[in-house]
Amino acid sequence: MARCRCHRAGGYRGGTPCRAPGVRGDPTFAAGGSTKLSREVATELERDPVYLVRTPAFDGPIELLLTLAQRAEVDLKAIPLASLTDDYLRAIEQDRPPLERLAGFLVIGARLVQLKAAGLMPESVAGEEEELEAWEDAIKGRLEEYKRFKELAESLMRRHATGRFTFAGLLEPDVVPQARVQVSLEALASAFQQVLDRLPPPQQVTVEMEQVSLADKLEELRSMLGRQPQMNFSAMFRHARTRLEAVVTFLALLELIRIGQARVAQASAFAEIMVYGQETEQ
């Protein structure tokens, strides 16, 4: 409950009735009623008092103090604004208010300082109203900037928390260009199966483990394509004596295709698959 203590007994000051207890003034007007506070600040002030002033000369919401002061219904000379600010700073250390209320206190406090200075120095510099409006706009801009940074920080924190449960691939997949493989995988696999079918089946005998080197087969195929840049697919396996050697030869051919030193093509669905060297045109 707010009350003006200038004349408690009669409730009047200089013939002007004090505002009834519990009634909040309109804090949206500046000194002299010529300039309005921003709509955002005024809305926040109406929703909840920014700060309750406790002084011998005035006891109530700071919004009401501003209203009474700009209507000359309270003497700001009797109110120590510096101690009021110190009390407010101590209060916000205990209870962190939202940014809108902080901005509201800054704007109202600046108005009160302006009114008190105008009372002490009637010859105040012209244009002070415009400067204070610019100052209020600057505060609003800073608050908006702070909100944007806060939202970005929260977004980064969410991404960081989500990233703890995701794992990126260490290597990019090596995709063979389509120009090097002009044959379907089914046709290539079928042609290789025909090569295997022509080889003799493995005999049930005990032999030493056969050693077939992939590096040797790579050099062998490079040499073959160097001598004959265009070959039938089946001709690539003419030296394969066992299934293991044929498999290693096939792997060597796939490696040459992957690194761009060979390519395969098929003229039609049932035509022979052709293997071309690196610099050979079809």
mmCIF file of C-alpha atoms in Angstrom:
data_model
loop_
_atom_site.group_PDB
_atom_site.id
_atom_site.type_symbol
_atom_site.label_atom_id
_atom_site.label_comp_id
_atom_site.label_asym_id
_atom_site.label_seq_id
_atom_site.Cartn_x
_atom_site.Cartn_y
_atom_site.Cartn_z
ATOM 1 C CA MET A 1 0.000 0.000 0.000
ATOM 2 C CA ALA A 2 1.447 3.356 -1.091
ATOM 3 C CA ARG A 3 0.968 6.578 0.777
ATOM 4 C CA CYS A 4 2.377 10.067 0.556
ATOM 5 C CA ARG A 5 3.631 11.266 3.944
ATOM 6 C CA CYS A 6 3.808 14.955 3.121
ATOM 7 C CA HIS A 7 0.544 15.668 5.025
ATOM 8 C CA ARG A 8 -0.676 12.462 6.595
ATOM 9 C CA ALA A 9 -3.338 14.019 8.791
ATOM 10 C CA GLY A 10 -5.361 15.848 6.191
ATOM 11 C CA GLY A 11 -4.294 13.869 3.138
ATOM 12 C CA TYR A 12 -3.642 17.121 1.224
ATOM 13 C CA ARG A 13 -0.530 18.876 0.026
ATOM 14 C CA GLY A 14 -0.802 22.473 -1.078
ATOM 15 C CA GLY A 15 -4.510 22.102 -1.772
ATOM 16 C CA THR A 16 -3.954 19.013 -3.901
ATOM 17 C CA PRO A 17 -5.261 15.728 -2.532
ATOM 18 C CA CYS A 18 -2.714 12.954 -2.185
ATOM 19 C CA ARG A 19 -3.378 9.795 -4.157
ATOM 20 C CA ALA A 20 -5.472 7.266 -2.329
ATOM 21 C CA PRO A 21 -3.576 4.315 -0.838
ATOM 22 C CA GLY A 22 -3.322 1.320 -3.112
ATOM 23 C CA VAL A 23 -3.982 3.335 -6.309
ATOM 24 C CA ARG A 24 -1.118 3.226 -8.766
ATOM 25 C CA GLY A 25 -0.455 6.230 -10.951
ATOM 26 C CA ASP A 26 0.237 6.203 -14.645
ATOM 27 C CA PRO A 27 4.003 5.735 -14.913
ATOM 28 C CA THR A 28 4.102 5.935 -18.683
ATOM 29 C CA PHE A 29 4.486 9.735 -18.836
ATOM 30 C CA ALA A 30 7.792 11.506 -18.366
ATOM 31 C CA ALA A 31 8.396 14.756 -16.531
ATOM 32 C CA GLY A 32 5.691 17.274 -17.303
ATOM 33 C CA GLY A 33 3.631 14.566 -18.999
ATOM 34 C CA SER A 34 5.181 15.390 -22.380
ATOM 35 C CA THR A 35 6.959 12.135 -23.134
ATOM 36 C CA LYS A 36 5.848 8.521 -22.717
ATOM 37 C CA LEU A 37 7.935 5.596 -21.569
ATOM 38 C CA SER A 38 8.161 2.691 -23.987
ATOM 39 C CA ARG A 39 5.126 0.406 -24.252
ATOM 40 C CA GLU A 40 7.185 -2.621 -23.179
ATOM 41 C CA VAL A 41 8.441 -0.936 -20.013
ATOM 42 C CA ALA A 42 5.001 0.459 -19.139
ATOM 43 C CA THR A 43 3.380 -2.959 -19.568
ATOM 44 C CA GLU A 44 5.892 -4.549 -17.215
ATOM 45 C CA LEU A 45 5.356 -1.837 -14.625
ATOM 46 C CA GLU A 46 1.603 -2.363 -14.651
ATOM 47 C CA ARG A 47 2.018 -6.116 -14.231
ATOM 48 C CA ASP A 48 4.186 -6.006 -11.118
ATOM 49 C CA PRO A 49 5.832 -3.193 -9.131
ATOM 50 C CA VAL A 50 9.451 -2.733 -10.090
ATOM 51 C CA TYR A 51 10.543 -1.768 -6.584
ATOM 52 C CA LEU A 52 8.961 -0.693 -3.294
ATOM 53 C CA VAL A 53 10.467 2.507 -1.923
ATOM 54 C CA ARG A 54 10.777 2.701 1.876
ATOM 55 C CA THR A 55 11.693 6.238 2.956
ATOM 56 C CA PRO A 56 10.287 8.655 5.580
ATOM 57 C CA ALA A 57 8.933 10.900 2.812
ATOM 58 C CA PHE A 58 7.400 8.166 0.648
ATOM 59 C CA ASP A 59 6.448 4.535 1.079
ATOM 60 C CA GLY A 60 5.208 2.626 -1.957
ATOM 61 C CA PRO A 61 5.991 1.487 -5.517
ATOM 62 C CA ILE A 62 8.641 3.442 -7.347
ATOM 63 C CA GLU A 63 6.231 3.828 -10.280
ATOM 64 C CA LEU A 64 3.858 5.769 -8.046
ATOM 65 C CA LEU A 65 6.748 7.873 -6.796
ATOM 66 C CA LEU A 66 7.530 8.850 -10.381
ATOM 67 C CA THR A 67 3.902 9.710 -11.074
ATOM 68 C CA LEU A 68 3.592 11.874 -7.955
ATOM 69 C CA ALA A 69 6.934 13.535 -8.591
ATOM 70 C CA GLN A 70 6.148 14.517 -12.156
ATOM 71 C CA ARG A 71 2.856 15.990 -10.914
ATOM 72 C CA ALA A 72 4.693 17.850 -8.139
ATOM 73 C CA GLU A 73 2.756 15.955 -5.460
ATOM 74 C CA VAL A 74 5.874 14.760 -3.662
ATOM 75 C CA ASP A 75 9.113 16.574 -2.890
ATOM 76 C CA LEU A 76 12.036 14.618 -4.329
ATOM 77 C CA LYS A 77 14.454 16.747 -2.329
ATOM 78 C CA ALA A 78 13.344 14.821 0.751
ATOM 79 C CA ILE A 79 14.042 11.435 -0.865
ATOM 80 C CA PRO A 80 17.687 10.268 -1.023
ATOM 81 C CA LEU A 81 17.834 8.679 -4.478
ATOM 82 C CA ALA A 82 21.411 7.465 -3.945
ATOM 83 C CA SER A 83 20.490 5.367 -0.912
ATOM 84 C CA LEU A 84 17.398 4.160 -2.762
ATOM 85 C CA THR A 85 19.641 2.887 -5.564
ATOM 86 C CA ASP A 86 21.977 1.216 -3.080
ATOM 87 C CA ASP A 87 19.037 -0.556 -1.457
ATOM 88 C CA TYR A 88 17.852 -1.759 -4.857
ATOM 89 C CA LEU A 89 21.296 -3.114 -5.767
ATOM 90 C CA ARG A 90 21.396 -5.068 -2.523
ATOM 91 C CA ALA A 91 17.904 -6.396 -3.226
ATOM 92 C CA ILE A 92 18.717 -7.703 -6.704
ATOM 93 C CA GLU A 93 21.754 -9.531 -5.359
ATOM 94 C CA GLN A 94 19.408 -11.660 -3.269
ATOM 95 C CA ASP A 95 16.534 -12.006 -5.728
ATOM 96 C CA ARG A 96 17.505 -11.862 -9.396
ATOM 97 C CA PRO A 97 14.642 -10.053 -11.159
ATOM 98 C CA PRO A 98 13.939 -10.431 -14.901
ATOM 99 C CA LEU A 99 15.645 -8.092 -17.339
ATOM 100 C CA GLU A 100 12.438 -6.166 -18.016
ATOM 101 C CA ARG A 101 12.174 -5.134 -14.372
ATOM 102 C CA LEU A 102 15.826 -4.133 -14.278
ATOM 103 C CA ALA A 103 15.265 -1.951 -17.322
ATOM 104 C CA GLY A 104 12.142 -0.500 -15.735
ATOM 105 C CA PHE A 105 14.054 0.500 -12.609
ATOM 106 C CA LEU A 106 16.813 2.097 -14.680
ATOM 107 C CA VAL A 107 14.344 4.131 -16.727
ATOM 108 C CA ILE A 108 12.270 5.245 -13.736
ATOM 109 C CA GLY A 109 15.394 5.967 -11.703
ATOM 110 C CA ALA A 110 16.753 8.116 -14.500
ATOM 111 C CA ARG A 111 13.463 10.044 -14.640
ATOM 112 C CA LEU A 112 13.554 10.632 -10.910
ATOM 113 C CA VAL A 113 17.132 11.877 -11.095
ATOM 114 C CA GLN A 114 16.117 14.181 -13.920
ATOM 115 C CA LEU A 115 13.173 15.561 -11.977
ATOM 116 C CA LYS A 116 15.247 16.061 -8.850
ATOM 117 C CA ALA A 117 17.988 17.795 -10.834
ATOM 118 C CA ALA A 118 15.390 20.006 -12.498
ATOM 119 C CA GLY A 119 14.102 20.993 -9.061
ATOM 120 C CA LEU A 120 17.593 21.825 -7.840
ATOM 121 C CA MET A 121 18.617 23.523 -11.089
ATOM 122 C CA PRO A 122 15.572 25.025 -12.840
ATOM 123 C CA GLU A 123 17.780 26.166 -15.712
ATOM 124 C CA SER A 124 18.404 22.581 -16.833
ATOM 125 C CA VAL A 125 19.766 22.185 -20.298
ATOM 126 C CA ALA A 126 17.210 22.002 -23.107
ATOM 127 C CA GLY A 127 16.975 18.748 -24.939
ATOM 128 C CA GLU A 128 17.425 16.632 -21.822
ATOM 129 C CA GLU A 129 14.208 14.779 -22.601
ATOM 130 C CA GLU A 130 15.533 13.656 -25.973
ATOM 131 C CA GLU A 131 18.794 12.500 -24.431
ATOM 132 C CA LEU A 132 16.940 10.415 -21.865
ATOM 133 C CA GLU A 133 14.766 8.863 -24.564
ATOM 134 C CA ALA A 134 17.903 7.934 -26.493
ATOM 135 C CA TRP A 135 19.332 6.446 -23.318
ATOM 136 C CA GLU A 136 16.197 4.354 -22.831
ATOM 137 C CA ASP A 137 16.433 3.114 -26.435
ATOM 138 C CA ALA A 138 20.059 2.178 -25.833
ATOM 139 C CA ILE A 139 19.068 0.142 -22.766
ATOM 140 C CA LYS A 140 16.393 -1.664 -24.750
ATOM 141 C CA GLY A 141 18.923 -2.407 -27.491
ATOM 142 C CA ARG A 142 21.373 -3.834 -24.991
ATOM 143 C CA LEU A 143 18.657 -6.006 -23.463
ATOM 144 C CA GLU A 144 17.635 -7.341 -26.861
ATOM 145 C CA GLU A 145 21.272 -8.061 -27.703
ATOM 146 C CA TYR A 146 21.709 -9.846 -24.379
ATOM 147 C CA LYS A 147 18.621 -11.960 -25.067
ATOM 148 C CA ARG A 148 19.957 -12.957 -28.490
ATOM 149 C CA PHE A 149 23.319 -13.982 -27.058
ATOM 150 C CA LYS A 150 21.574 -15.903 -24.291
ATOM 151 C CA GLU A 151 19.414 -17.785 -26.801
ATOM 152 C CA LEU A 152 22.468 -18.586 -28.927
ATOM 153 C CA ALA A 153 24.341 -19.828 -25.866
ATOM 154 C CA GLU A 154 21.428 -22.086 -24.908
ATOM 155 C CA SER A 155 21.279 -23.410 -28.482
ATOM 156 C CA LEU A 156 25.001 -24.195 -28.437
ATOM 157 C CA MET A 157 24.634 -25.951 -25.087
ATOM 158 C CA ARG A 158 21.821 -28.101 -26.500
ATOM 159 C CA ARG A 159 23.942 -28.998 -29.518
ATOM 160 C CA HIS A 160 26.875 -29.831 -27.273
ATOM 161 C CA ALA A 161 24.684 -32.076 -25.125
ATOM 162 C CA THR A 162 23.289 -33.802 -28.218
ATOM 163 C CA GLY A 163 26.755 -34.222 -29.713
ATOM 164 C CA ARG A 164 27.854 -36.368 -26.792
ATOM 165 C CA PHE A 165 25.660 -39.158 -28.163
ATOM 166 C CA THR A 166 26.674 -38.886 -31.828
ATOM 167 C CA PHE A 167 29.824 -40.069 -33.545
ATOM 168 C CA ALA A 168 31.157 -38.756 -36.826
ATOM 169 C CA GLY A 169 32.768 -41.002 -39.403
ATOM 170 C CA LEU A 170 36.541 -40.833 -39.415
ATOM 171 C CA LEU A 171 36.889 -41.287 -43.184
ATOM 172 C CA GLU A 172 34.789 -40.097 -46.064
ATOM 173 C CA PRO A 173 33.463 -42.955 -48.229
ATOM 174 C CA ASP A 174 35.535 -43.410 -51.374
ATOM 175 C CA VAL A 175 32.965 -43.456 -54.158
ATOM 176 C CA VAL A 176 34.103 -44.846 -57.496
ATOM 177 C CA PRO A 177 33.054 -42.490 -60.348
ATOM 178 C CA GLN A 178 30.262 -43.893 -62.490
ATOM 179 C CA ALA A 179 32.351 -43.425 -65.653
ATOM 180 C CA ARG A 180 34.760 -46.156 -64.524
ATOM 181 C CA VAL A 181 32.020 -48.760 -63.991
ATOM 182 C CA GLN A 182 29.675 -48.969 -66.952
ATOM 183 C CA VAL A 183 28.522 -52.450 -65.943
ATOM 184 C CA SER A 184 25.946 -53.435 -63.359
ATOM 185 C CA LEU A 185 27.167 -55.195 -60.240
ATOM 186 C CA GLU A 186 25.016 -58.205 -61.110
ATOM 187 C CA ALA A 187 26.632 -58.551 -64.538
ATOM 188 C CA LEU A 188 30.114 -58.199 -63.090
ATOM 189 C CA ALA A 189 29.415 -60.799 -60.399
ATOM 190 C CA SER A 190 27.856 -63.151 -62.958
ATOM 191 C CA ALA A 191 30.884 -62.893 -65.231
ATOM 192 C CA PHE A 192 33.194 -63.678 -62.337
ATOM 193 C CA GLN A 193 31.054 -66.665 -61.358
ATOM 194 C CA GLN A 194 31.438 -68.022 -64.901
ATOM 195 C CA VAL A 195 35.199 -67.749 -64.503
ATOM 196 C CA LEU A 196 35.013 -69.744 -61.278
ATOM 197 C CA ASP A 197 32.752 -72.348 -62.855
ATOM 198 C CA ARG A 198 35.313 -73.051 -65.582
ATOM 199 C CA LEU A 199 38.021 -73.776 -63.037
ATOM 200 C CA PRO A 200 38.447 -77.354 -61.776
ATOM 201 C CA PRO A 201 36.880 -78.080 -58.390
ATOM 202 C CA PRO A 202 39.235 -78.290 -55.439
ATOM 203 C CA GLN A 203 40.583 -81.770 -54.784
ATOM 204 C CA GLN A 204 40.413 -83.390 -51.371
ATOM 205 C CA VAL A 205 44.140 -83.576 -50.844
ATOM 206 C CA THR A 206 46.431 -82.130 -48.249
ATOM 207 C CA VAL A 207 48.691 -79.485 -49.735
ATOM 208 C CA GLU A 208 50.702 -76.619 -48.434
ATOM 209 C CA MET A 209 48.793 -73.352 -48.035
ATOM 210 C CA GLU A 210 48.838 -71.422 -51.283
ATOM 211 C CA GLN A 211 50.227 -67.922 -51.068
ATOM 212 C CA VAL A 212 48.769 -65.430 -53.554
ATOM 213 C CA SER A 213 49.845 -61.805 -53.180
ATOM 214 C CA LEU A 214 47.409 -59.029 -54.001
ATOM 215 C CA ALA A 215 50.318 -56.681 -54.705
ATOM 216 C CA ASP A 216 51.744 -59.163 -57.230
ATOM 217 C CA LYS A 217 48.369 -59.453 -58.957
ATOM 218 C CA LEU A 218 48.093 -55.662 -59.162
ATOM 219 C CA GLU A 219 51.433 -55.478 -60.952
ATOM 220 C CA GLU A 220 50.466 -58.387 -63.184
ATOM 221 C CA LEU A 221 47.209 -56.724 -64.270
ATOM 222 C CA ARG A 222 48.963 -53.386 -64.810
ATOM 223 C CA SER A 223 51.466 -55.137 -67.021
ATOM 224 C CA MET A 224 48.719 -56.924 -68.968
ATOM 225 C CA LEU A 225 46.786 -53.686 -69.557
ATOM 226 C CA GLY A 226 50.007 -51.937 -70.490
ATOM 227 C CA ARG A 227 50.665 -54.481 -73.241
ATOM 228 C CA GLN A 228 47.008 -54.798 -74.264
ATOM 229 C CA PRO A 229 44.960 -51.740 -73.134
ATOM 230 C CA GLN A 230 41.659 -53.419 -74.133
ATOM 231 C CA MET A 231 40.917 -56.935 -72.938
ATOM 232 C CA ASN A 232 38.004 -59.261 -72.384
ATOM 233 C CA PHE A 233 37.031 -59.706 -68.773
ATOM 234 C CA SER A 234 37.592 -63.458 -68.916
ATOM 235 C CA ALA A 235 41.077 -62.950 -70.367
ATOM 236 C CA MET A 236 42.126 -61.271 -67.147
ATOM 237 C CA PHE A 237 41.885 -64.687 -65.431
ATOM 238 C CA ARG A 238 43.626 -66.864 -68.011
ATOM 239 C CA HIS A 239 46.604 -67.366 -65.721
ATOM 240 C CA ALA A 240 44.482 -68.237 -62.642
ATOM 241 C CA ARG A 241 44.943 -71.887 -61.722
ATOM 242 C CA THR A 242 42.859 -72.017 -58.554
ATOM 243 C CA ARG A 243 39.819 -70.331 -57.108
ATOM 244 C CA LEU A 244 41.965 -68.487 -54.600
ATOM 245 C CA GLU A 245 44.109 -67.026 -57.369
ATOM 246 C CA ALA A 246 40.985 -66.040 -59.324
ATOM 247 C CA VAL A 247 39.523 -64.310 -56.274
ATOM 248 C CA VAL A 248 42.733 -62.362 -55.659
ATOM 249 C CA THR A 249 42.870 -61.413 -59.361
ATOM 250 C CA PHE A 250 39.292 -60.144 -59.165
ATOM 251 C CA LEU A 251 40.112 -58.095 -56.067
ATOM 252 C CA ALA A 252 43.129 -56.634 -57.859
ATOM 253 C CA LEU A 253 40.923 -55.620 -60.801
ATOM 254 C CA LEU A 254 38.439 -53.931 -58.465
ATOM 255 C CA GLU A 255 41.310 -52.032 -56.838
ATOM 256 C CA LEU A 256 42.551 -50.814 -60.238
ATOM 257 C CA ILE A 257 39.034 -49.592 -61.007
ATOM 258 C CA ARG A 258 38.829 -47.832 -57.642
ATOM 259 C CA ILE A 259 42.102 -45.931 -58.087
ATOM 260 C CA GLY A 260 41.265 -44.986 -61.682
ATOM 261 C CA GLN A 261 43.814 -47.188 -63.474
ATOM 262 C CA ALA A 262 41.156 -49.324 -65.176
ATOM 263 C CA ARG A 263 37.516 -49.229 -66.139
ATOM 264 C CA VAL A 264 34.939 -51.771 -67.323
ATOM 265 C CA ALA A 265 32.134 -51.456 -69.852
ATOM 266 C CA GLN A 266 29.526 -53.664 -71.539
ATOM 267 C CA ALA A 267 28.058 -52.833 -74.939
ATOM 268 C CA SER A 268 24.770 -54.659 -74.333
ATOM 269 C CA ALA A 269 23.037 -56.839 -71.782
ATOM 270 C CA PHE A 270 24.695 -60.151 -72.762
ATOM 271 C CA ALA A 271 27.822 -58.864 -74.461
ATOM 272 C CA GLU A 272 31.312 -59.606 -73.192
ATOM 273 C CA ILE A 273 32.505 -57.266 -70.467
ATOM 274 C CA MET A 274 35.539 -55.279 -71.606
ATOM 275 C CA VAL A 275 38.350 -54.003 -69.397
ATOM 276 C CA TYR A 276 40.191 -50.843 -70.464
ATOM 277 C CA GLY A 277 43.471 -49.403 -69.287
ATOM 278 C CA GLN A 278 43.759 -45.931 -67.797
ATOM 279 C CA GLU A 279 44.330 -44.006 -71.040
ATOM 280 C CA THR A 280 42.233 -46.217 -73.328
ATOM 281 C CA GLU A 281 39.040 -44.942 -74.947
ATOM 282 C CA GLN A 282 36.218 -47.363 -75.667
#
